[in-house]
Structures are given as C-alpha cells and as structure tokens.
CSV table of C-alpha atoms in Angstrom, one decimal:
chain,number,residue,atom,x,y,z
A,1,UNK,CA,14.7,35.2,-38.1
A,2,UNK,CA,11.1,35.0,-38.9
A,3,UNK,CA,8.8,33.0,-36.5
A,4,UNK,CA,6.1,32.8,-39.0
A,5,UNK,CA,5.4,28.9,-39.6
A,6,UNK,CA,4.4,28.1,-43.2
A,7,UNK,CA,1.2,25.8,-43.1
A,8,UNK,CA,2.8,23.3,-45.7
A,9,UNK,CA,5.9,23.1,-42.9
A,10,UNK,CA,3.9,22.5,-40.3
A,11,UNK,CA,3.8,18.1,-39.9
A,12,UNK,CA,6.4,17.5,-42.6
A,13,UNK,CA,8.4,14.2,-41.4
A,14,UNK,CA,12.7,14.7,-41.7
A,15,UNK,CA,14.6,12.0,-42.3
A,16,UNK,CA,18.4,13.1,-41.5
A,17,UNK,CA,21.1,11.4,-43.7
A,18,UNK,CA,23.9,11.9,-42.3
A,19,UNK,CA,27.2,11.0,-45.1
A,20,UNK,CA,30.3,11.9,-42.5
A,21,UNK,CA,32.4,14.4,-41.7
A,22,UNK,CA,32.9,16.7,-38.8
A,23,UNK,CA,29.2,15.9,-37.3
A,24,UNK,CA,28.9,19.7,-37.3
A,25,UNK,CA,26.2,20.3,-39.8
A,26,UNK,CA,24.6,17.3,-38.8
A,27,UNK,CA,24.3,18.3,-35.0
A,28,UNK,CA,22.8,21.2,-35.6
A,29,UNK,CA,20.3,19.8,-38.5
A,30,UNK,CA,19.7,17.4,-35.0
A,31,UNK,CA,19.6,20.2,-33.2
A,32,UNK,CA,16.8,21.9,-35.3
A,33,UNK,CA,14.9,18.5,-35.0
A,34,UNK,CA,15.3,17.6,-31.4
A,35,UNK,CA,15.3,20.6,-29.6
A,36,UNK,CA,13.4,23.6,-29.0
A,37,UNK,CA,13.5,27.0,-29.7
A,38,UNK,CA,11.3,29.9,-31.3
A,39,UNK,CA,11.0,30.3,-34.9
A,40,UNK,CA,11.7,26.2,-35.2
A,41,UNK,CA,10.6,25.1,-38.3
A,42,UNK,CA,7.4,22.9,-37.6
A,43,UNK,CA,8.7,19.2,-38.5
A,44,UNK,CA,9.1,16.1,-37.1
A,45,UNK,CA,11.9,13.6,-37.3
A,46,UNK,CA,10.7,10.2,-38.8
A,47,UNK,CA,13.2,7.2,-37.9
A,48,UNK,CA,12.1,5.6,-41.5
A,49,UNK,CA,12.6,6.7,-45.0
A,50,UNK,CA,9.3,5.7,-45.8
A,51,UNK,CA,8.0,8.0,-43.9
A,52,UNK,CA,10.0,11.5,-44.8
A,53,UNK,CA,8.4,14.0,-46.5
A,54,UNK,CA,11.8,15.6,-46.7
A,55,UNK,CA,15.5,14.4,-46.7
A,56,UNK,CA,17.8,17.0,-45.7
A,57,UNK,CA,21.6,15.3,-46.1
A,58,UNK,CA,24.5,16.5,-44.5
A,59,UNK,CA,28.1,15.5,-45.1
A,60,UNK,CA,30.4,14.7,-47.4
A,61,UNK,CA,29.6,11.9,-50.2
A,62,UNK,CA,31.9,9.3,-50.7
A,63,UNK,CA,31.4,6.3,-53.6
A,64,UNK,CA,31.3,3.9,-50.5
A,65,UNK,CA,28.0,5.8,-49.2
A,66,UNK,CA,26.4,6.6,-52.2
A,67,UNK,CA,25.2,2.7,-52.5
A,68,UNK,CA,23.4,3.2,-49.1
A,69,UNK,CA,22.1,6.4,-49.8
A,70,UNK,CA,20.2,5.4,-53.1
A,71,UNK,CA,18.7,2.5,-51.7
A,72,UNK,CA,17.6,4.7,-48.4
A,73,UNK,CA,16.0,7.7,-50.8
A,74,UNK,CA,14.6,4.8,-53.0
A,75,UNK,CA,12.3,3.8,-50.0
A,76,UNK,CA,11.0,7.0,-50.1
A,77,UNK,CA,7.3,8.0,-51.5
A,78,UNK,CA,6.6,9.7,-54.2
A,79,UNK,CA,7.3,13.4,-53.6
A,80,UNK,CA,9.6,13.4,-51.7
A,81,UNK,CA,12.5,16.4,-51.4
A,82,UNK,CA,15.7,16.5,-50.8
A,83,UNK,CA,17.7,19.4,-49.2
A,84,UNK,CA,21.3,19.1,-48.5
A,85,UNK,CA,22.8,21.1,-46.0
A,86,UNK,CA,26.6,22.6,-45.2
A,87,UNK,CA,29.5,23.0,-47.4
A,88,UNK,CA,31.1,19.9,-47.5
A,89,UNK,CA,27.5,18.3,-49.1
A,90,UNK,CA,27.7,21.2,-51.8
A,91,UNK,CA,31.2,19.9,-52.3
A,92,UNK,CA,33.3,22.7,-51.1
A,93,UNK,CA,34.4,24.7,-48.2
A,94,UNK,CA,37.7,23.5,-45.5
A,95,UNK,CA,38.0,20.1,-46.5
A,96,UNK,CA,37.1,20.4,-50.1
A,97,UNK,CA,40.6,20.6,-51.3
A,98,UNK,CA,42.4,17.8,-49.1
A,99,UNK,CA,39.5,15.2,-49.3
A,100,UNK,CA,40.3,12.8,-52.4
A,101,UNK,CA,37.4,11.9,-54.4
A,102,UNK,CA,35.4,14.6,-52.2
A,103,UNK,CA,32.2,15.9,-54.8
A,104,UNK,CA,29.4,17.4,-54.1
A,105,UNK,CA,25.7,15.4,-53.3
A,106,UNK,CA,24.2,17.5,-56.1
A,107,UNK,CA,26.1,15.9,-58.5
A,108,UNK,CA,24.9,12.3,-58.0
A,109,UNK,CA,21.4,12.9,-57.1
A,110,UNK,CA,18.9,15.4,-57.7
A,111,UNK,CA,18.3,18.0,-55.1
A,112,UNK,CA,15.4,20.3,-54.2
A,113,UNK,CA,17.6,23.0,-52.1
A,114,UNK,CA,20.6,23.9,-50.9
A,115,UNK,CA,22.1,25.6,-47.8
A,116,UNK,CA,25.4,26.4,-48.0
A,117,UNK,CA,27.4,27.2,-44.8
A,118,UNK,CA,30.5,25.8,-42.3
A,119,UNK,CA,28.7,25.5,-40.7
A,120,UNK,CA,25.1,27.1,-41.4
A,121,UNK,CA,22.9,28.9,-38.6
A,122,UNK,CA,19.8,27.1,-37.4
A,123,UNK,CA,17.6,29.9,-38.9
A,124,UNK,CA,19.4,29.1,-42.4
A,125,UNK,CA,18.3,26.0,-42.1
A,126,UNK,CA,15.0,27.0,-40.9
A,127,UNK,CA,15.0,29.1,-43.8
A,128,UNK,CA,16.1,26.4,-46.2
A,129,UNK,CA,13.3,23.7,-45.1
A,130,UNK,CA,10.8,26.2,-45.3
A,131,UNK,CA,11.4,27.4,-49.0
A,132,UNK,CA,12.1,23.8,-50.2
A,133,UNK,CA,8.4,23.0,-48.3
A,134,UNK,CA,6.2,25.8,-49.6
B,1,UNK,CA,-34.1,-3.5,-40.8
B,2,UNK,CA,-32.5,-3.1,-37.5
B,3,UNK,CA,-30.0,-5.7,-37.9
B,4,UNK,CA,-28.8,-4.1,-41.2
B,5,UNK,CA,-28.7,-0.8,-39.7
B,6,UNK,CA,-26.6,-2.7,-36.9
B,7,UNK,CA,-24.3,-3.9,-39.4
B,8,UNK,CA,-24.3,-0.6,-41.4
B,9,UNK,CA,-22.8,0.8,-38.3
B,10,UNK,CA,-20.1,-1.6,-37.5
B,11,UNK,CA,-18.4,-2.2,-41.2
B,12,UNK,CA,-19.3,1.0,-42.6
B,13,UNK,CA,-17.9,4.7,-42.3
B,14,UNK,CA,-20.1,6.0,-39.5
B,15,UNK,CA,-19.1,3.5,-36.7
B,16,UNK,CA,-15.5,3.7,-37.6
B,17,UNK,CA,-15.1,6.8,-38.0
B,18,UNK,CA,-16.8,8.0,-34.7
B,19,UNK,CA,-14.9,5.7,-32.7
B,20,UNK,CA,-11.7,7.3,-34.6
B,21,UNK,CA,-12.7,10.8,-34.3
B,22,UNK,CA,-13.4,10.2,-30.5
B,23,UNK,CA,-10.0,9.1,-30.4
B,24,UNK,CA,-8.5,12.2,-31.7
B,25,UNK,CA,-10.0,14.0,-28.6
B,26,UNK,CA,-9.2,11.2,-26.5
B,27,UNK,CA,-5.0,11.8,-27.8
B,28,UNK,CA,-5.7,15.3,-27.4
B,29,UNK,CA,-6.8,14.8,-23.7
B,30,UNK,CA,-3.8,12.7,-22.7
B,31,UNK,CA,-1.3,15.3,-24.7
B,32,UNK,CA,-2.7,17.8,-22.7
B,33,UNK,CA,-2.4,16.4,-19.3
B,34,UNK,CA,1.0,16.0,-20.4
B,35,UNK,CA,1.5,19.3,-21.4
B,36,UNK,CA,0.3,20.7,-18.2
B,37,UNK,CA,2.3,18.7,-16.2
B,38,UNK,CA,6.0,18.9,-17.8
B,39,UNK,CA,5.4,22.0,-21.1
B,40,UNK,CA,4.9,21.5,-24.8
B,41,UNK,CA,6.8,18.4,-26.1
B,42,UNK,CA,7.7,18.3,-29.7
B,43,UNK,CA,7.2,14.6,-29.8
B,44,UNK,CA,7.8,13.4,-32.8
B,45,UNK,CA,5.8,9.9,-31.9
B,46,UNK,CA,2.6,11.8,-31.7
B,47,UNK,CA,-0.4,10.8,-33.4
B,48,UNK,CA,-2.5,14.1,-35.0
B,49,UNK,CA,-5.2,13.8,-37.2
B,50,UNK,CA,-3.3,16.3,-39.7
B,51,UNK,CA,-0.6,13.1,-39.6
B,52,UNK,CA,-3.2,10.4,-40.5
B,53,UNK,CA,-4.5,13.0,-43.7
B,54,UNK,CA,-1.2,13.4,-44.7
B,55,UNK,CA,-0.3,9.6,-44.6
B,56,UNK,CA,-3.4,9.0,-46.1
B,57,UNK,CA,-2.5,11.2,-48.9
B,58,UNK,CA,1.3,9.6,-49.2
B,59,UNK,CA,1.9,7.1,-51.3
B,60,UNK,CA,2.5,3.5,-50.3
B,61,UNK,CA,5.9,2.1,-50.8
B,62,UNK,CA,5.9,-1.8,-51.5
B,63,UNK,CA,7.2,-3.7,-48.2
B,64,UNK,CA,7.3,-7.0,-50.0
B,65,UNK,CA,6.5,-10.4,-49.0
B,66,UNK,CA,3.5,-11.3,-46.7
B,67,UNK,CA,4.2,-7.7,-45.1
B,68,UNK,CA,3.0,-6.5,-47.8
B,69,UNK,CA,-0.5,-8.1,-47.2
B,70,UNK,CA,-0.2,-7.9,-44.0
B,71,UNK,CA,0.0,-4.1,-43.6
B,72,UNK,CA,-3.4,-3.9,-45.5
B,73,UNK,CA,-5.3,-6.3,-43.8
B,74,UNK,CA,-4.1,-6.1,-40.6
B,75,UNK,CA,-5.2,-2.3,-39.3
B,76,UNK,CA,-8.4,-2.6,-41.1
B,77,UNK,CA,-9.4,-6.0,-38.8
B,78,UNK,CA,-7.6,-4.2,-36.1
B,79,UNK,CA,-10.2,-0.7,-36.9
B,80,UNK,CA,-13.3,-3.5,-37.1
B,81,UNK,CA,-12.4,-5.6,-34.1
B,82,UNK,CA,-12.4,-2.8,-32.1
B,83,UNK,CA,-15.3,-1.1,-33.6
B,84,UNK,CA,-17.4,-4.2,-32.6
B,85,UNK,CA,-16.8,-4.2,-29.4
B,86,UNK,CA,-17.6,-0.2,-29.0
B,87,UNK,CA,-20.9,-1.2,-31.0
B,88,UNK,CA,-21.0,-3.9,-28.1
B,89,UNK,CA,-20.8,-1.3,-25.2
B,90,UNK,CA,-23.0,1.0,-26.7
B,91,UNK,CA,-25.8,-1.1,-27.0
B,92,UNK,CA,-25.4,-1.3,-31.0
B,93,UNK,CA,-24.9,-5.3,-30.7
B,94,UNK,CA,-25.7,-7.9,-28.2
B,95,UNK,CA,-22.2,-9.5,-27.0
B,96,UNK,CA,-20.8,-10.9,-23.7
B,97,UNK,CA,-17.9,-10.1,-21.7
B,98,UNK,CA,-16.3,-12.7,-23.4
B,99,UNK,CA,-16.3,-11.7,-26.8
B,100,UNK,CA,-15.4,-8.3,-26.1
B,101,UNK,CA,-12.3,-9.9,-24.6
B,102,UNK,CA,-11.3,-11.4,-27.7
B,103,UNK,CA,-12.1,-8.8,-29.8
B,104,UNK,CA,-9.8,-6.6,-27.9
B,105,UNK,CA,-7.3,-9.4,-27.3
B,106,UNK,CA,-7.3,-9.9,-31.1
B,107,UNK,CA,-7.2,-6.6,-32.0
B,108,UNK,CA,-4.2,-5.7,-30.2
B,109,UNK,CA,-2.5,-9.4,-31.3
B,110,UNK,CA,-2.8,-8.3,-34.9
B,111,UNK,CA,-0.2,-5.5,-34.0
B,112,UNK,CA,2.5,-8.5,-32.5
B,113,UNK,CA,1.7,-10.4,-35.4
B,114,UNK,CA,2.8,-7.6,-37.6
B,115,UNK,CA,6.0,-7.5,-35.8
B,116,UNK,CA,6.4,-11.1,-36.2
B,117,UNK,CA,6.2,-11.7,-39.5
B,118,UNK,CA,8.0,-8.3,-40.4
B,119,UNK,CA,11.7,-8.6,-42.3
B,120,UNK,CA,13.1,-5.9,-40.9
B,121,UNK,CA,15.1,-7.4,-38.0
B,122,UNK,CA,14.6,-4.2,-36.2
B,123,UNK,CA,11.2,-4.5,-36.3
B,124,UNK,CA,11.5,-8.1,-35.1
B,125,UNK,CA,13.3,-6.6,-32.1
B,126,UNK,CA,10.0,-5.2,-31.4
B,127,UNK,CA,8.1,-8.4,-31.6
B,128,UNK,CA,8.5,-10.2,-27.7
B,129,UNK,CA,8.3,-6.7,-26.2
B,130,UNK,CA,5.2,-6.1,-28.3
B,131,UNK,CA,4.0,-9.8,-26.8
B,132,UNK,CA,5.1,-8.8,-23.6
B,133,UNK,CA,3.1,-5.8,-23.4
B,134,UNK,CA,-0.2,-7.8,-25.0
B,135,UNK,CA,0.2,-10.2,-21.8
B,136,UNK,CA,0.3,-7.2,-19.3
B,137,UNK,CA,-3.3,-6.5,-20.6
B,138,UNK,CA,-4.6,-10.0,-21.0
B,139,UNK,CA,-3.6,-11.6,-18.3
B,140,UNK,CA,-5.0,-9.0,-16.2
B,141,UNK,CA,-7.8,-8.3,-17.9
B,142,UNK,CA,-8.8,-11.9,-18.0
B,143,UNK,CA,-9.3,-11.4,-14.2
B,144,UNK,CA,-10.7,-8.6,-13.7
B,145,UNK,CA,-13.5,-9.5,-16.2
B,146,UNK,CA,-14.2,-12.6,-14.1
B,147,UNK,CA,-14.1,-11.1,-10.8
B,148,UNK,CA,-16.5,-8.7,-12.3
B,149,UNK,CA,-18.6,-11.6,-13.7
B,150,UNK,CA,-18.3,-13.1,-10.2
B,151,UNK,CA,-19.6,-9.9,-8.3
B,152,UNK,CA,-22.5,-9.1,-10.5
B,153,UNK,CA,-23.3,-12.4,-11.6
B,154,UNK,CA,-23.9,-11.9,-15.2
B,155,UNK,CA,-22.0,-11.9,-18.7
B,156,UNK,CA,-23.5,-10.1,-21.1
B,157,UNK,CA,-22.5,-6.0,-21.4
B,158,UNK,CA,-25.9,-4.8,-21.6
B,159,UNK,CA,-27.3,-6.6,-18.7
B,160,UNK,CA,-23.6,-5.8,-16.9
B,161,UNK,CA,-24.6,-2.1,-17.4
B,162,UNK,CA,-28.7,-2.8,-16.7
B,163,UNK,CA,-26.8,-4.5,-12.9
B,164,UNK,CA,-24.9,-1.0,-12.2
B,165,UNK,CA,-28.0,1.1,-12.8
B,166,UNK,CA,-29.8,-1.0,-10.4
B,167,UNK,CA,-27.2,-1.9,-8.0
B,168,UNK,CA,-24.5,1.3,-8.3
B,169,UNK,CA,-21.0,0.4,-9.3
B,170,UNK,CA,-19.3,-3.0,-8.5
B,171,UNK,CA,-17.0,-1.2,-6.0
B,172,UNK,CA,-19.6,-0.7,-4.0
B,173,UNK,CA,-23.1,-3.0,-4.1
B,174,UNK,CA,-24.8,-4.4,-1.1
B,175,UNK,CA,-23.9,-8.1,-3.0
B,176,UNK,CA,-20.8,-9.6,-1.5
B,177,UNK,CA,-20.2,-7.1,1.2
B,178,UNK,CA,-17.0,-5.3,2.1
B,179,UNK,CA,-14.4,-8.0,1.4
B,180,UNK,CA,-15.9,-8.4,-2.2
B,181,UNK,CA,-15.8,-4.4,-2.5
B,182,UNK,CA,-12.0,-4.6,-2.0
B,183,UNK,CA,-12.1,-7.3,-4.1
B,184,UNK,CA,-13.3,-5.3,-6.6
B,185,UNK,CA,-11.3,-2.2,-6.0
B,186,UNK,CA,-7.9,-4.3,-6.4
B,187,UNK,CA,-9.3,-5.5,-10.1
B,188,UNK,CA,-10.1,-1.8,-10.8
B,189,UNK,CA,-6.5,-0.8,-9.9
B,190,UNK,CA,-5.6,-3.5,-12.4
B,191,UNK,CA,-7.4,-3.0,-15.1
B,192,UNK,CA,-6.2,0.8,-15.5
B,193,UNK,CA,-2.7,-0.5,-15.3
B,194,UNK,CA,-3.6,-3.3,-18.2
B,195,UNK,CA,-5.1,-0.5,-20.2
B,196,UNK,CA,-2.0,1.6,-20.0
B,197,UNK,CA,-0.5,-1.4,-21.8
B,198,UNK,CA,-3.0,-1.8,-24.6
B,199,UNK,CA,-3.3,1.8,-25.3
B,200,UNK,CA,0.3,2.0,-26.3
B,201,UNK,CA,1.2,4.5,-23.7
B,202,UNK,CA,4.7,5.0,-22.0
B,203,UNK,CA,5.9,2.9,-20.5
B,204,UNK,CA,4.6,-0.3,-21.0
B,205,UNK,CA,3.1,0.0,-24.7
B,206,UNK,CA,5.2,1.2,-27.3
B,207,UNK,CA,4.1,4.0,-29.6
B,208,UNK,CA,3.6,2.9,-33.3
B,209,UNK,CA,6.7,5.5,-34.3
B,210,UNK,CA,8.9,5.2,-31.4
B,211,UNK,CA,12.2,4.5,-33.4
B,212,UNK,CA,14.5,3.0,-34.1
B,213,UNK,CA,12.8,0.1,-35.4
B,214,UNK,CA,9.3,1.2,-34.7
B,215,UNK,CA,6.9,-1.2,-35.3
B,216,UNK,CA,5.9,1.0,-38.3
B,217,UNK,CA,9.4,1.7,-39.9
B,218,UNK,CA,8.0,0.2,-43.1
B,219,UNK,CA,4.5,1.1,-43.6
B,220,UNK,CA,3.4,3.9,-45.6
B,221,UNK,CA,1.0,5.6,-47.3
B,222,UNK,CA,-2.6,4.7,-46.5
B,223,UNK,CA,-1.8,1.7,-44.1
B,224,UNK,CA,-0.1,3.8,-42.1
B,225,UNK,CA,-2.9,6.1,-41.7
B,226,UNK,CA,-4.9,2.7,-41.0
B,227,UNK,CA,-2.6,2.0,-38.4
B,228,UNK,CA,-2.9,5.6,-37.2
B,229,UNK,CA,-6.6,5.5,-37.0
B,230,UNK,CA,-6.6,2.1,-35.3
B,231,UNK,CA,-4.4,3.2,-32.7
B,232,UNK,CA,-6.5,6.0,-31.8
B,233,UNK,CA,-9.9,4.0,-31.7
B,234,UNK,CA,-8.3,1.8,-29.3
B,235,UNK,CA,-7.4,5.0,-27.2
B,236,UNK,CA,-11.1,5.7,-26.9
B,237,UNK,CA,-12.4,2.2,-26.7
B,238,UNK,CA,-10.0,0.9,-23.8
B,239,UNK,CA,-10.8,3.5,-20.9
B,240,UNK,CA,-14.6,2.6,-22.1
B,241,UNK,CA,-14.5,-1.0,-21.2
B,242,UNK,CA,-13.0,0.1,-18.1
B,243,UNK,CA,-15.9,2.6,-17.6
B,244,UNK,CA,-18.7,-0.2,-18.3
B,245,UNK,CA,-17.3,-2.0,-16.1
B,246,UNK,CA,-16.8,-0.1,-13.2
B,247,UNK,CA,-18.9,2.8,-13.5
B,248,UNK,CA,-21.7,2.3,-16.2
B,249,UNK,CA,-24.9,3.9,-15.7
B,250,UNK,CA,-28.2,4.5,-17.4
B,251,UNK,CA,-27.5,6.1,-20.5
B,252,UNK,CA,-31.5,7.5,-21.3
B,253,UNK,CA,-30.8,11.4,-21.0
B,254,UNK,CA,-28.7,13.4,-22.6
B,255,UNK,CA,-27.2,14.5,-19.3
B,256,UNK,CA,-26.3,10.7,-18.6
B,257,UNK,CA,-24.7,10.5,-22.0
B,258,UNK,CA,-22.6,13.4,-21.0
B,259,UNK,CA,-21.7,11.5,-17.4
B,260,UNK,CA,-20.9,8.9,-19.6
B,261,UNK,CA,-18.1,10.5,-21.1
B,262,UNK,CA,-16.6,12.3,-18.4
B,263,UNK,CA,-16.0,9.2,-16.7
B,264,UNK,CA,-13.8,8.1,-20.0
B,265,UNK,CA,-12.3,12.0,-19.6
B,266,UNK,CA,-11.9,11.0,-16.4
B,267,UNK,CA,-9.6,7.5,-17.0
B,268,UNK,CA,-8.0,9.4,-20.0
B,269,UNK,CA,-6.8,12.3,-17.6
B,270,UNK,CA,-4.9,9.4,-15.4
B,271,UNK,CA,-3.6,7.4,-18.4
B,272,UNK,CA,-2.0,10.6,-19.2
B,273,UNK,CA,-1.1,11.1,-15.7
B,274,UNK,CA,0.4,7.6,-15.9
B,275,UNK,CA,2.5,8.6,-19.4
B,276,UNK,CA,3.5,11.4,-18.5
B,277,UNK,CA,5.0,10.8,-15.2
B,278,UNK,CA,6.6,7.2,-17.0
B,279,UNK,CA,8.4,8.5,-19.5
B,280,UNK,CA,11.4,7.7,-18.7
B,281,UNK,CA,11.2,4.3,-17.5
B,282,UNK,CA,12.9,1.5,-18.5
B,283,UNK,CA,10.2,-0.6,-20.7
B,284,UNK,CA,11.6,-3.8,-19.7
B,285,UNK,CA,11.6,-3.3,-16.1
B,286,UNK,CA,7.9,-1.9,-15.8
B,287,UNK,CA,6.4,-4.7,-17.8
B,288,UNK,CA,7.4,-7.0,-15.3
B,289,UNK,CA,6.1,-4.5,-13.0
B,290,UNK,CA,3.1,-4.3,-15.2
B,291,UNK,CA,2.2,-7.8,-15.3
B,292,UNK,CA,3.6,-8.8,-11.4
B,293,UNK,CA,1.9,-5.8,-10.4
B,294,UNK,CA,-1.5,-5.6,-12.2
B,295,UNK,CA,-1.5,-9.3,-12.3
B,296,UNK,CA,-1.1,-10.0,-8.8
B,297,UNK,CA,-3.6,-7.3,-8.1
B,298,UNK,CA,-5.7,-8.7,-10.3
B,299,UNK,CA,-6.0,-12.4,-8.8
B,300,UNK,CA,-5.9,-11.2,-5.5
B,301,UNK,CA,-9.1,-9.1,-6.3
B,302,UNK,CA,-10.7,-12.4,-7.9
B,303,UNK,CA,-9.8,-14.3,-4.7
B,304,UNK,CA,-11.5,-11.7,-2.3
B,305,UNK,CA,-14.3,-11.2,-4.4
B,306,UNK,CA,-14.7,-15.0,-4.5
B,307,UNK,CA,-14.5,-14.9,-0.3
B,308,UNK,CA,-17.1,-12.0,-0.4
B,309,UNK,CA,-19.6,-13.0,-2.6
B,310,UNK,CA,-19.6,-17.1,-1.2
B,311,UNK,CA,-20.1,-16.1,2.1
C-alpha cells in the first residue's frame, strides 16, 4: 500500500452515502474517514453535501432511496465525483441474487469510479479515492 | 489624505486580509498546542487556508430564500466589523471601548442571526446554543470593559493603551491599590473565558463545520470561504482586545511590535490550552459554567475594583 499522498487528495471533503445493507463497506469507508492509520488517504469528512468534493456510496440501491439520493447529490457543486464502493453498490456479489429489485448505483446515476469488493480493504479504497481525485 | 488612506485600509484588501492572514497563524498556533498536548488530530472541523482556496474556488449552490442573501452579506459585515475594530486597536481609527464592544458584539450576532433565519431545522437547532454562547462573551465582556474603564479612568483605545505605557498594566498600577488589582485580575480571568466563547473554540463556541447541523451545512462556494476567513480574523482579533486591555504597551520600536504579538502568542497558547483540554465536554453544561463562571467573576472584579479605586 503506497503512503504517497496525491496533492489533489490532500483537503478533498467526503460525503458518505450510505444506501443499506450489511454496514460493512460502509464501516470501513467510516473507518478510512474517522480513524487513523498510515497511507490514509488525505480527506476530510463534510456533514453536508454542499460541501463534498467527493461522494463515495456504499450499499445497495433500492427505488425507495434513489429519491433521497438525487436530491442529496443535487446539492452538490459543480464537479463533484462520485465513487461507489463494495459489491452490493456495483450490483453483485452475496446478496445480489436473493435481493429483489437489487441493481447496481451505476446504473441510475453516473459514476466517476468503482471499487469492487465484499468487502474491499482500506487500501482499495485508498487506492480508489486517490485515482478518482487525481 | 489620511482619512482616505484610513478608510482604504479598513474596506479594502489590505486590512482584511492581514487581519485574515494573522489568523491563519493564530489557528495554526492553537492546532499546535493541541497537537503537542494529545498527537495529530485529523479534525475534520479545522479551518486551513488551503480549505478557504478551495471553497473559494467551489461553486455556490443556491440556499434559497433570505438565506440566500444572508450568506452573502452576512460574513462580509462579519470580516468588516471585525476589521474596524483591529483598525481601532492599532491605532488606524480613533474609537472607544464602546464601539469596539459593538462591533465585536455585532459581528459575532451576525453568526446567531444566520442560524435563525436558516430553513434547515438542524441548523435552527444550532440557533439558542449559538445565542447562548454570544451571551457567555457579552455579558462578561460588558464588565470587564467597565471595570477596566473604572480603573484607568478613560474610554477611548488609544488613550487606554497611552494609560498602560505610563502607568504599567491595569493588574498592577499604583491607582486603586490592592483590592482594585484583584479587582482587575478577576475581570482578566473572565475575559479569557468570554473569549474562548467568541472564538468558536471547544467547548463553549461551536466550530462553523461541527456536524450534524453545523451552522454551515448549507453554505458553499465563496461564502463559505467568507465565513472561513471571518472566523479566522476573529481568532486574531479577540486575544488582541484582551491584550490592549490588559497588557498594551508602547508600540514605537520594532522590538515593542514584536512584544506585542507574543503577548497575543501568548493568549493563543492558553485558548488552545483551554480547547484542547475541553474537548470533550458537554457544551450545554460549560456554558452555564461559562457565563456563571466568567460572569460572576466578572461582576465581582467590577465590584472590587469599584471598592479600590473609591477609596
């Protein structure tokens, strides 16, 4: 895992969508954001959309959320990126197959990078926010 | 001439952004007595210059309604008010203690306005804690300006500082005698605690990002960095009034200058002291403290200095 920052990481504002699920993907996107460790990507957490530089979504969609999540990435400024973590988000993986109506984020909005995993490591996600910031 | 150079200074780019590029070093003081006392904190509440550039750069989203105005208008008063009175204390303006009073007062009312009149219920949340943490530096403040007034026997900030490079510091001048020393040294106590309140430190003021429902959860683009800038001016300007009125000197060397401003190194180092050791107090609780506490010490240091200087 590198520890190299990227200068266009460093000060980029998160905001963490979180859609559902098993809260695994989305604990360790918190994880990345909260606590600390070497090689963390150098971001901060925002508590408004209007202040993210980056939304990284975790979760599975559903049509109830996607209401919500359009008017949340709406507030957003211009420029904005989207990354969406884990596999239930890319619309596969365990509970792909048993979920009704389960699809995948990418398929109802429009996404800057992906990270697939079940969950992924902190340094693919490190990795991820890193390439879709550069 | 002068006057327009005066007023050049106060509106235009050069007095702003001094008393906003002070400010950065005055963050970067506090966030390093924090970081020597309890590590590197990835806080995410933090004010940087690199975060005011790149909200500068963002674009704004609408907020709608009067918030809308508001959000424009309000940190650039803010950002002026508080310019005044640093052009006030460094001898760029005439001005009493008075009106440096209300320009502080108004400048940090414009913030519990802003939560007032905000939609966002959560934000609204913020607004009786935001006027709760405005009293614990007026009411205070009020005081310790008059006992001051009382001790030196004038009003005006430049003939306040003229008194303390004649007489020494307040605390302790031949005027009033012991009892009005003590008098004096109870208002100093209080004012550092009121200006824990007004700078937005933990725990009594609330930081501009400190979610959920932070007071700037719907600002954006450049009146964010507005916001940014103007809470960082009042981080330099608020350990300066309690400087001036304390421990002002003659400023006519370059070495006095430089005395100057480790005395405001020297209040920053305890407000971060003060933050860092608060951090995890319960807001609620500690502004009652706040205003019991610096309150009461407050009155009871206009009362002795009152007893000292009558008799």
């Amino acid at each position: 895992m590198s520890a190299h920052v990227s200068s266009r990481t460093r000060g980029q504002t998160v905001f963490h969508i979180r859609l559902g699920g098993c809260g695994g993907c989305g604990d360790i996107v918190d994880a990345m954001l909260r606590d600390r460790y070497k090689g963390r990507p150098s971001v901060f957490e925002c508590s408004s959309p209007r202040h993210a530089s980056l939304f990284i979504v975790s979760g599975m969609w559903s049509e109830g959320a996607e209401g919500p999540v359009r008017e949340v990435i709406a507030q957003a400024p211009e420029g904005t990126r989207i990354l969406v973590a884990g596999d239930c988000a890319l619309g596969r993986g365990l509970l792909a197959g048993s979920l009704e109506g389960m699809i995948a984020v990418a398929e109802r909005i429009d996404v800057d990078a992906k990270v697939a995993g079940c969950p992924f490591t902190l340094a693919a996600l490190g990795e991820g926010v890193r390439d879709v910031t550069r | 001439m002068v006057f327009v150079g005066k007023l050049a200074y106060l509106f235009l780019f050069p007095g702003t952004l001094f008393i906003v590029a002070v400010g950065i070093g005055a963050r970067a003081v506090t966030s390093a007595v924090g970081i020597a006392v309890a590590g590197p904190e990835r806080s995410a509440t933090t004010v940087t210059a690199p975060r005011i550039l790149r909200a500068a750069g963002t674009e704004c989203v609408a907020a709608g309604g009067s918030l809308h105005a508001a959000m424009w208008v309000a940190p650039v008063f803010k950002v002026l008010a508080i310019s005044w009175a640093s052009c006030i204390i460094l001898g760029f303006t005439p001005g009493d203690l008075a009106l440096l009073y209300v320009l502080l007062l108004a400048a940090a009312g414009s913030d519990v306005l802003f939560a007032f009149i905000s939609p966002n219920p959560r934000v609204r949340q913020q607004a009786w804690p935001e006027a709760v943490s405005l009293l614990a530096w007026a009411v205070p403040m009020a005081l310790v300006t008059a006992c001051v007034a009382l001790r030196t026997r004038v009003v005006s900030v430049s003939a306040l500082i003229a008194w303390q490079s004649a007489n020494g510091t307040p605390l302790t001048a031949q005027p009033g005698g012991v009892i009005a020393g003590i008098g004096v040294f109870l208002a100093l106590a209080a004012a550092f605690f009121a200006t824990v309140a007004i700078t937005r430190l933990r725990p009594l003021g609330r930081g501009y990002l400190a979610g959920p429902g932070a007071l700037m959860d719907d600002v954006s683009g450049p009146p964010l960095a507005f916001f940014f800038a103007s809470d960082l001016a009042m981080l330099f300007v608020a350990p300066l009034v309690v400087v001036m009125l304390f421990f002002a000197g003659p400023a006519a060397h370059w070495y006095q200058v430089i005395f100057w401003a480790l005395k405001v190194v020297g209040v920053l180092v305890l407000l971060g002291l003060v933050d860092v050791v608060s951090s995890r107090a319960r807001a609620n609780r500690v502004a009652a403290w706040g205003i019991g506490l610096s309150g009461a010490l407050a009155l009871a240091g206009l009362i002795l200095t009152w007893i000292g200087v009558r008799a």
